[in-house]
C-alpha atoms as one frame of an Amber mdcrd trajectory, in Angstrom:
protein
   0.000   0.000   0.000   1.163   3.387  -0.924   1.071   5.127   2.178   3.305
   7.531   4.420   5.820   6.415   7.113   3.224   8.667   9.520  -0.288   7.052
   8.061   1.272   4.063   9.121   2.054   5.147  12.993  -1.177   6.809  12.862
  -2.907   3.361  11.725  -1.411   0.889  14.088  -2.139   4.245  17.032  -6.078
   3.812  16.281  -6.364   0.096  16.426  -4.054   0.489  19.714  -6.557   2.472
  21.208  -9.257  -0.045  19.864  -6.870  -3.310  21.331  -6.070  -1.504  24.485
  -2.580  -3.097  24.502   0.281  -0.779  23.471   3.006  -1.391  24.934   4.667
   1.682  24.469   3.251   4.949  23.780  -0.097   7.137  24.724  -2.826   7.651
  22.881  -4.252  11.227  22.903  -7.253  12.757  23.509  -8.134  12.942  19.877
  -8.558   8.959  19.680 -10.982   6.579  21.543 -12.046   3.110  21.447 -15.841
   2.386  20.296 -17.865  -0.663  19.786 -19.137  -0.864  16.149 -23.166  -1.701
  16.797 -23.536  -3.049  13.190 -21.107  -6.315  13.922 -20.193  -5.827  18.227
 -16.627  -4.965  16.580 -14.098  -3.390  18.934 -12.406  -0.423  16.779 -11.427
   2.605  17.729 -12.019   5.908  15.750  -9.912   9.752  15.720 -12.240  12.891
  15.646 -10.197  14.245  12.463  -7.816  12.768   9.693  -4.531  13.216   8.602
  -4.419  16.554   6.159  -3.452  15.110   2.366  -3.639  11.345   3.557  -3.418
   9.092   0.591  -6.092   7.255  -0.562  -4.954   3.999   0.795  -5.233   5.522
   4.147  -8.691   6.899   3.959  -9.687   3.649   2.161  -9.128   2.017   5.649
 -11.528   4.679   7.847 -15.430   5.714   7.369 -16.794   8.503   8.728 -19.070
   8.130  11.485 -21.660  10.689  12.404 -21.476  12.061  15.829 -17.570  10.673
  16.646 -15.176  10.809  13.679 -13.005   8.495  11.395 -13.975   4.893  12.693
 -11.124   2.175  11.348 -12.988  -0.331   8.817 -12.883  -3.662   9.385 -10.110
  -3.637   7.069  -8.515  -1.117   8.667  -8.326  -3.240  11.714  -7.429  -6.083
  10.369  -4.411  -4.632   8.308  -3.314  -3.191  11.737  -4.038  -6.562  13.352
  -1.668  -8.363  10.980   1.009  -5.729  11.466   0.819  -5.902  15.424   0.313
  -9.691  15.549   2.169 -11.565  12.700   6.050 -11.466  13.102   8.203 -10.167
  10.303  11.987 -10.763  10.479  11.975  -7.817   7.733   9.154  -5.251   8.038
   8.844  -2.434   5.648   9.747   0.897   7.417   6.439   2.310   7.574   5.131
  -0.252   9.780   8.495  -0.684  11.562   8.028   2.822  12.205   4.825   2.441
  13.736   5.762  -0.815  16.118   8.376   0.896  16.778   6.490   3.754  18.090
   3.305   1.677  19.975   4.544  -2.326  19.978   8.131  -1.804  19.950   8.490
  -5.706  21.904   7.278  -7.136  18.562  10.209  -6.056  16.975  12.323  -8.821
  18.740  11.629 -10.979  15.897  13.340  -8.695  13.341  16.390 -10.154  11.750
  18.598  -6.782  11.337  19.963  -6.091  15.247  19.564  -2.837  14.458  16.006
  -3.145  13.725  15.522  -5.191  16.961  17.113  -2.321  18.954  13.711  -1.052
  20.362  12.420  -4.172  21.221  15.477  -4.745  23.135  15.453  -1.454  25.087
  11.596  -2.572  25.775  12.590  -6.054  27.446  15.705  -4.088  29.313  13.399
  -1.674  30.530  10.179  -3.522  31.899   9.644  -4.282  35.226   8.865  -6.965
  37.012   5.614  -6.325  37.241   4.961  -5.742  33.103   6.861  -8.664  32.397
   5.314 -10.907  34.939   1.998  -9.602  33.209   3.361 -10.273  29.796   4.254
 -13.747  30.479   0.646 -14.337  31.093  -0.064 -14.718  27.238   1.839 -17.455
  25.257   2.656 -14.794  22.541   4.931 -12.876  25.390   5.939 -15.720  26.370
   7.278 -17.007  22.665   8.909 -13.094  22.446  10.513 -13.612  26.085  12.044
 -16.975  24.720  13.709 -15.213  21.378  15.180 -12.067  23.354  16.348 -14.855
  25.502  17.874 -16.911  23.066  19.160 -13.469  21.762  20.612 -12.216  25.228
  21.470 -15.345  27.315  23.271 -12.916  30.020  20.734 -11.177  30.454  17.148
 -13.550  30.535  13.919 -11.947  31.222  12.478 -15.564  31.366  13.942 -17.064
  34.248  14.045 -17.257  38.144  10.979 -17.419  39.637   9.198 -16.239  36.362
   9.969 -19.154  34.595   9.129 -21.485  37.965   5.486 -19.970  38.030   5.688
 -20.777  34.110   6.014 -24.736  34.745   4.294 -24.968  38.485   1.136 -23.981
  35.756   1.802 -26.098  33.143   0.523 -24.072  30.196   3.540 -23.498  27.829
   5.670 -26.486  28.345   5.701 -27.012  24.907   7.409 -23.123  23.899   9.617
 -23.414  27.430  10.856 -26.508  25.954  11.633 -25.557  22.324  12.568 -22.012
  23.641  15.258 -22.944  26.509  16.141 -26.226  25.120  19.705 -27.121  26.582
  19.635 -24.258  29.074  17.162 -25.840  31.220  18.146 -27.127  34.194  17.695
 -30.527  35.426  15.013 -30.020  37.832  13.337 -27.903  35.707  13.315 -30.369
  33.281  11.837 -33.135  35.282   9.348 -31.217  36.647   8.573 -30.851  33.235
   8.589 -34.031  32.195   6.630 -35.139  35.095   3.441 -33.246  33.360   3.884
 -36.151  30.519   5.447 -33.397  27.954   7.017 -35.669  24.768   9.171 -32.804
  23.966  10.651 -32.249  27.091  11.449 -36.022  26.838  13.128 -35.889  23.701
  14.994 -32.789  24.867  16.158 -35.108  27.813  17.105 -37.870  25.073  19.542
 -34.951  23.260  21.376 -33.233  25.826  23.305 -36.449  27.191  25.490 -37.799
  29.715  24.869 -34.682  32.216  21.153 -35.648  32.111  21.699 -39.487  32.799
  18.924 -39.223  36.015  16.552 -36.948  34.172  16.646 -39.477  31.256  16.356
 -42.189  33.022  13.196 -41.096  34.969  11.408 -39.986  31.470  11.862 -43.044
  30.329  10.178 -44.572  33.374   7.594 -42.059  32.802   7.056 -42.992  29.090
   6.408 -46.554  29.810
């Protein structure tokens, strides 16, 4: 689509305010969420648009009497596949606007330069935004790349990644995403939930694991 590096940040801002999930960012007082009466669709609409926009932009808003430029439900679900789909190479205009309201999604972007904000985001959060974060499996499949990314310094780990396995909902990506770097007791306790991959992890590391292997064999039988 032919549109500017700013209809893009302005794009991905509206459906933020529709999502209610930026991670980064504010929206301002001339955007609000709305519920679309015709279909129950969450959107989110801006009391003006952008002076010149293209066509491609205004393609993706309707005007709405009474509150403004409502996003179309292709308008949301452009933005939608922009905030939710990983690209290891985005086009700048919607790096631009990640960059600006999702900049964690950018973890998945193959240029280190381009990965920069995401990086700064992870370095930055809290304790108590990541521990929210982790709550989702798609924060927990970014937490497992910066990881893999940043072994010195893990975001999933400690007692994060304890309350992680104690719940037993993301074996599988804990597995695939720490691989090697679990420890044994972590990986038994794993395996003790009846997780195949966490056995065959056990079958690949080796010798150091002897116990650990032994037992998910036991448990296999």
């Amino acid at each position: 689509m032919m549109m500017t590096d700013s209809e893009w940040v302005e794009l991905v801002a509206t459906r933020a305010t529709g999502r209610g999930d930026w991670t980064a960012g504010k929206p301002d007082a001339s955007c609000s969420p709305i519920i679309d009466g015709r279909d129950e669709r969450d959107t989110a609409f801006i009391d003006h648009m952008m002076p010149d926009a293209s066509d491609d932009y205004m393609r993706l808003f309707e005007f709405t009497e009474g509150f403004g430029w409502m996003l179309t439900p292709m308008g949301d679900a452009l933005a939608d596949r922009i905030i939710d789909t990983p690209d290891p190479e985005p086009a700048f205009g919607p790096y631009a606007a990640l960059a600006a309201w999702y900049p964690d999604r950018l973890i998945a972007c193959a240029d280190r330069r381009m990965r920069r904000p995401a990086e700064r985001w992870f370095h930055d959060a809290g304790p108590l935004r990541l521990d929210r974060y982790a709550a989702s499996r798609d924060g927990i499949r970014r937490m497992l790349v910066h990881d893999r990314l940043h072994p010195e310094r893990p975001v999933l780990d400690g007692r994060r990644l304890d309350a992680l396995i104690d719940a037993h909902t993301a074996d599988d990506l804990i597995v695939t995403g720490k691989a090697e770097r679990l420890t044994v007791g972590r990986l038994l306790r794993i395996i003790r939930h009846g997780s195949p991959d966490a056995l065959e992890t056990a079958s690949r590391i080796g010798a150091r694991l002897d116990d650990a292997i032994a037992v998910a064999r036991l448990l296999s039988r």
